[in-house]
């Protein structure tokens, strides 16, 4: 029960982070996203980001250069607070998210996701790269639904609270016949046979 509660808490934090960071947008390619997979050495990422910071000093635009190097330096400082990669890996985001051009509001976000990070990513773009985290928010458990009677059958998937219709089948089985005499029994058997064939088909 405690594990379920903790998982729900982590999912809530992840959903809020994804929602908030998805709204951030830079004027140039200067927002940094880093994903560290489970078991990967923190020092390897620190070395890579240090190299990227050195390369960023060659960016021609002074504003972009300042924002990229500033984001990398703050991410490096944050990374150095970790002795090792958390059990499920780590996702980090850094950048100048000031709304006014020319202003500075450098921030760093990090999260150990509820599921393992399986990819190693470094990306510098106008937006934060959120896809690996968004995938963890997708509903993993899917149920199949089948509703049927003699006239029709409906196949669907229940994914979270969403019902996704797949197939609607019409049986073509006739309804009741008002036929008397010797024909009534024969027609009833034919209809019953058609219904059974439809059930088998479904």
mmCIF file of C-alpha atoms in Angstrom:
data_model
loop_
_atom_site.group_PDB
_atom_site.id
_atom_site.type_symbol
_atom_site.label_atom_id
_atom_site.label_comp_id
_atom_site.label_asym_id
_atom_site.label_seq_id
_atom_site.Cartn_x
_atom_site.Cartn_y
_atom_site.Cartn_z
ATOM 1 C CA UNK A 1 0.000 0.000 0.000
ATOM 2 C CA UNK A 2 2.856 2.361 0.882
ATOM 3 C CA UNK A 3 4.539 1.625 -2.457
ATOM 4 C CA UNK A 4 1.326 2.431 -4.344
ATOM 5 C CA UNK A 5 0.973 5.686 -2.444
ATOM 6 C CA UNK A 6 4.579 6.607 -3.208
ATOM 7 C CA UNK A 7 4.101 5.762 -6.894
ATOM 8 C CA UNK A 8 1.013 7.966 -7.077
ATOM 9 C CA UNK A 9 2.948 10.782 -5.436
ATOM 10 C CA UNK A 10 5.817 10.417 -7.919
ATOM 11 C CA UNK A 11 3.395 10.327 -10.854
ATOM 12 C CA UNK A 12 1.714 13.488 -9.586
ATOM 13 C CA UNK A 13 5.069 15.273 -9.277
ATOM 14 C CA UNK A 14 6.083 14.073 -12.726
ATOM 15 C CA UNK A 15 2.811 15.177 -14.319
ATOM 16 C CA UNK A 16 3.144 18.641 -12.771
ATOM 17 C CA UNK A 17 6.772 18.965 -13.900
ATOM 18 C CA UNK A 18 5.942 17.903 -17.460
ATOM 19 C CA UNK A 19 3.013 20.318 -17.562
ATOM 20 C CA UNK A 20 5.051 23.249 -16.264
ATOM 21 C CA UNK A 21 8.176 22.685 -18.353
ATOM 22 C CA UNK A 22 6.200 22.049 -21.528
ATOM 23 C CA UNK A 23 5.061 25.679 -21.336
ATOM 24 C CA UNK A 24 8.612 27.061 -21.300
ATOM 25 C CA UNK A 25 9.985 28.369 -24.569
ATOM 26 C CA UNK A 26 13.222 30.171 -25.351
ATOM 27 C CA UNK A 27 13.876 32.670 -28.124
ATOM 28 C CA UNK A 28 16.820 30.597 -29.353
ATOM 29 C CA UNK A 29 18.169 27.051 -28.895
ATOM 30 C CA UNK A 30 19.293 27.513 -25.305
ATOM 31 C CA UNK A 31 17.198 25.265 -23.033
ATOM 32 C CA UNK A 32 19.120 22.200 -21.835
ATOM 33 C CA UNK A 33 17.552 18.759 -21.318
ATOM 34 C CA UNK A 34 19.597 15.835 -19.990
ATOM 35 C CA UNK A 35 18.491 12.258 -19.334
ATOM 36 C CA UNK A 36 20.795 9.938 -17.401
ATOM 37 C CA UNK A 37 19.858 6.260 -17.662
ATOM 38 C CA UNK A 38 19.802 3.819 -14.787
ATOM 39 C CA UNK A 39 23.308 2.714 -13.830
ATOM 40 C CA UNK A 40 25.135 5.395 -15.831
ATOM 41 C CA UNK A 41 27.981 7.182 -14.067
ATOM 42 C CA UNK A 42 27.270 10.777 -13.035
ATOM 43 C CA UNK A 43 30.893 11.720 -13.693
ATOM 44 C CA UNK A 44 30.527 10.735 -17.347
ATOM 45 C CA UNK A 45 27.669 13.215 -17.731
ATOM 46 C CA UNK A 46 29.606 15.908 -15.870
ATOM 47 C CA UNK A 47 32.523 15.433 -18.271
ATOM 48 C CA UNK A 48 30.200 15.629 -21.288
ATOM 49 C CA UNK A 49 28.476 18.795 -20.059
ATOM 50 C CA UNK A 50 31.834 20.399 -19.293
ATOM 51 C CA UNK A 51 32.848 19.738 -22.901
ATOM 52 C CA UNK A 52 29.540 21.171 -24.132
ATOM 53 C CA UNK A 53 30.100 24.284 -22.013
ATOM 54 C CA UNK A 54 33.499 24.755 -23.644
ATOM 55 C CA UNK A 55 31.966 24.377 -27.102
ATOM 56 C CA UNK A 56 29.161 26.807 -26.229
ATOM 57 C CA UNK A 57 31.705 29.581 -25.669
ATOM 58 C CA UNK A 58 32.155 29.654 -29.449
ATOM 59 C CA UNK A 59 28.495 30.538 -30.125
ATOM 60 C CA UNK A 60 28.445 33.761 -32.141
ATOM 61 C CA UNK A 61 25.355 35.341 -30.586
ATOM 62 C CA UNK A 62 26.414 36.816 -27.258
ATOM 63 C CA UNK A 63 22.919 36.425 -25.781
ATOM 64 C CA UNK A 64 22.579 32.783 -26.805
ATOM 65 C CA UNK A 65 26.159 32.066 -25.693
ATOM 66 C CA UNK A 66 25.475 33.593 -22.290
ATOM 67 C CA UNK A 67 22.224 31.663 -21.852
ATOM 68 C CA UNK A 68 23.615 28.291 -22.944
ATOM 69 C CA UNK A 69 26.788 28.524 -20.862
ATOM 70 C CA UNK A 70 24.784 29.826 -17.898
ATOM 71 C CA UNK A 71 22.336 26.927 -18.142
ATOM 72 C CA UNK A 72 25.151 24.378 -18.422
ATOM 73 C CA UNK A 73 27.102 25.830 -15.503
ATOM 74 C CA UNK A 74 24.056 25.720 -13.244
ATOM 75 C CA UNK A 75 23.241 22.178 -14.314
ATOM 76 C CA UNK A 76 26.825 21.126 -13.626
ATOM 77 C CA UNK A 77 26.674 22.661 -10.154
ATOM 78 C CA UNK A 78 23.438 20.808 -9.491
ATOM 79 C CA UNK A 79 24.799 17.498 -10.808
ATOM 80 C CA UNK A 80 27.810 17.683 -8.513
ATOM 81 C CA UNK A 81 25.467 17.413 -5.522
ATOM 82 C CA UNK A 82 24.760 13.793 -6.544
ATOM 83 C CA UNK A 83 27.202 11.104 -5.458
ATOM 84 C CA UNK A 84 25.696 8.578 -7.863
ATOM 85 C CA UNK A 85 22.851 8.188 -10.329
ATOM 86 C CA UNK A 86 19.536 7.468 -8.564
ATOM 87 C CA UNK A 87 18.027 3.998 -8.935
ATOM 88 C CA UNK A 88 15.649 4.977 -11.759
ATOM 89 C CA UNK A 89 18.052 7.371 -13.447
ATOM 90 C CA UNK A 90 17.683 11.133 -13.581
ATOM 91 C CA UNK A 91 16.150 13.810 -15.799
ATOM 92 C CA UNK A 92 17.486 17.373 -15.599
ATOM 93 C CA UNK A 93 16.448 20.626 -17.223
ATOM 94 C CA UNK A 94 18.106 24.025 -17.112
ATOM 95 C CA UNK A 95 17.774 27.371 -18.803
ATOM 96 C CA UNK A 96 17.054 31.059 -18.664
ATOM 97 C CA UNK A 97 13.268 31.138 -18.456
ATOM 98 C CA UNK A 98 12.868 34.889 -17.987
ATOM 99 C CA UNK A 99 9.822 36.141 -19.846
ATOM 100 C CA UNK A 100 11.386 39.498 -20.715
ATOM 101 C CA UNK A 101 14.142 39.504 -23.299
ATOM 102 C CA UNK A 102 17.445 40.599 -21.809
ATOM 103 C CA UNK A 103 16.439 39.507 -18.296
ATOM 104 C CA UNK A 104 17.879 36.534 -16.420
ATOM 105 C CA UNK A 105 16.011 33.832 -14.557
ATOM 106 C CA UNK A 106 18.188 30.721 -14.680
ATOM 107 C CA UNK A 107 16.554 27.686 -13.149
ATOM 108 C CA UNK A 108 17.379 23.997 -12.805
ATOM 109 C CA UNK A 109 14.876 21.170 -12.391
ATOM 110 C CA UNK A 110 15.655 17.528 -11.711
ATOM 111 C CA UNK A 111 13.536 14.475 -11.058
ATOM 112 C CA UNK A 112 14.073 10.787 -10.460
ATOM 113 C CA UNK A 113 11.171 9.373 -12.475
ATOM 114 C CA UNK A 114 8.896 6.635 -11.115
ATOM 115 C CA UNK A 115 10.133 4.325 -13.896
ATOM 116 C CA UNK A 116 13.635 3.675 -15.175
ATOM 117 C CA UNK A 117 15.207 6.108 -17.619
ATOM 118 C CA UNK A 118 16.468 3.937 -20.482
ATOM 119 C CA UNK A 119 17.985 6.569 -22.763
ATOM 120 C CA UNK A 120 20.986 8.870 -22.480
ATOM 121 C CA UNK A 121 20.135 12.244 -23.978
ATOM 122 C CA UNK A 122 21.683 15.683 -24.154
ATOM 123 C CA UNK A 123 19.615 18.245 -26.014
ATOM 124 C CA UNK A 124 19.811 22.009 -26.422
ATOM 125 C CA UNK A 125 16.685 23.461 -28.013
ATOM 126 C CA UNK A 126 14.045 26.179 -27.813
ATOM 127 C CA UNK A 127 11.900 23.889 -25.670
ATOM 128 C CA UNK A 128 12.652 21.269 -23.053
ATOM 129 C CA UNK A 129 12.606 17.701 -24.380
ATOM 130 C CA UNK A 130 9.841 15.989 -22.402
ATOM 131 C CA UNK A 131 8.952 12.904 -24.470
ATOM 132 C CA UNK A 132 10.706 10.268 -22.298
ATOM 133 C CA UNK A 133 8.847 11.570 -19.242
ATOM 134 C CA UNK A 134 5.549 11.896 -21.096
ATOM 135 C CA UNK A 135 5.827 8.227 -22.059
ATOM 136 C CA UNK A 136 6.015 7.313 -18.373
ATOM 137 C CA UNK A 137 2.703 9.077 -17.788
ATOM 138 C CA UNK A 138 0.899 6.990 -20.384
ATOM 139 C CA UNK A 139 -1.490 4.356 -19.078
ATOM 140 C CA UNK A 140 0.219 0.967 -19.244
ATOM 141 C CA UNK A 141 -2.709 -1.281 -18.245
ATOM 142 C CA UNK A 142 -5.283 -1.766 -21.000
ATOM 143 C CA UNK A 143 -8.445 -3.888 -20.762
ATOM 144 C CA UNK A 144 -10.374 -5.419 -23.634
ATOM 145 C CA UNK A 145 -14.147 -4.947 -23.654
ATOM 146 C CA UNK A 146 -16.676 -7.077 -25.510
ATOM 147 C CA UNK A 147 -20.392 -6.307 -25.480
ATOM 148 C CA UNK A 148 -22.607 -8.522 -27.607
ATOM 149 C CA UNK A 149 -26.084 -9.903 -28.138
ATOM 150 C CA UNK A 150 -27.801 -11.679 -31.024
ATOM 151 C CA UNK A 151 -27.914 -8.535 -33.140
ATOM 152 C CA UNK A 152 -24.498 -6.922 -32.737
ATOM 153 C CA UNK A 153 -21.116 -6.989 -31.027
ATOM 154 C CA UNK A 154 -18.854 -4.139 -29.970
ATOM 155 C CA UNK A 155 -15.127 -4.515 -29.286
ATOM 156 C CA UNK A 156 -13.270 -1.756 -27.435
ATOM 157 C CA UNK A 157 -10.277 -0.998 -25.218
ATOM 158 C CA UNK A 158 -10.464 0.579 -21.780
ATOM 159 C CA UNK A 159 -7.321 2.683 -21.309
ATOM 160 C CA UNK A 160 -7.431 4.573 -18.037
ATOM 161 C CA UNK A 161 -10.788 6.348 -18.181
ATOM 162 C CA UNK A 162 -10.902 6.344 -21.974
ATOM 163 C CA UNK A 163 -12.881 3.813 -24.017
ATOM 164 C CA UNK A 164 -11.461 3.311 -27.506
ATOM 165 C CA UNK A 165 -13.903 1.659 -29.902
ATOM 166 C CA UNK A 166 -12.289 -0.868 -32.245
ATOM 167 C CA UNK A 167 -14.943 -2.860 -34.114
ATOM 168 C CA UNK A 168 -18.729 -2.800 -34.462
ATOM 169 C CA UNK A 169 -20.203 -5.980 -35.947
ATOM 170 C CA UNK A 170 -23.760 -6.556 -37.157
ATOM 171 C CA UNK A 171 -24.904 -10.168 -36.821
ATOM 172 C CA UNK A 172 -27.521 -10.045 -39.595
ATOM 173 C CA UNK A 173 -29.533 -12.476 -37.461
ATOM 174 C CA UNK A 174 -33.252 -11.872 -38.087
ATOM 175 C CA UNK A 175 -35.582 -10.952 -35.280
ATOM 176 C CA UNK A 176 -38.671 -12.925 -34.293
ATOM 177 C CA UNK A 177 -40.835 -14.336 -37.069
ATOM 178 C CA UNK A 178 -44.590 -14.575 -36.771
ATOM 179 C CA UNK A 179 -44.877 -17.842 -38.616
ATOM 180 C CA UNK A 180 -47.032 -20.689 -37.425
ATOM 181 C CA UNK A 181 -47.372 -24.299 -38.362
ATOM 182 C CA UNK A 182 -44.586 -26.644 -39.328
ATOM 183 C CA UNK A 183 -42.308 -23.840 -40.596
ATOM 184 C CA UNK A 184 -42.010 -22.174 -37.188
ATOM 185 C CA UNK A 185 -39.672 -24.769 -35.705
ATOM 186 C CA UNK A 186 -37.466 -24.922 -38.791
ATOM 187 C CA UNK A 187 -37.120 -21.122 -38.981
ATOM 188 C CA UNK A 188 -36.350 -20.925 -35.258
ATOM 189 C CA UNK A 189 -33.559 -23.494 -35.698
ATOM 190 C CA UNK A 190 -32.122 -21.557 -38.647
ATOM 191 C CA UNK A 191 -32.135 -18.322 -36.655
ATOM 192 C CA UNK A 192 -30.552 -20.045 -33.668
ATOM 193 C CA UNK A 193 -27.867 -21.493 -35.944
ATOM 194 C CA UNK A 194 -27.132 -18.054 -37.381
ATOM 195 C CA UNK A 195 -26.831 -16.634 -33.872
ATOM 196 C CA UNK A 196 -24.419 -19.396 -32.823
ATOM 197 C CA UNK A 197 -22.314 -18.811 -35.937
ATOM 198 C CA UNK A 198 -22.152 -15.119 -35.071
ATOM 199 C CA UNK A 199 -21.031 -15.864 -31.499
ATOM 200 C CA UNK A 200 -18.283 -18.147 -32.825
ATOM 201 C CA UNK A 201 -17.166 -15.510 -35.305
ATOM 202 C CA UNK A 202 -16.854 -12.911 -32.562
#
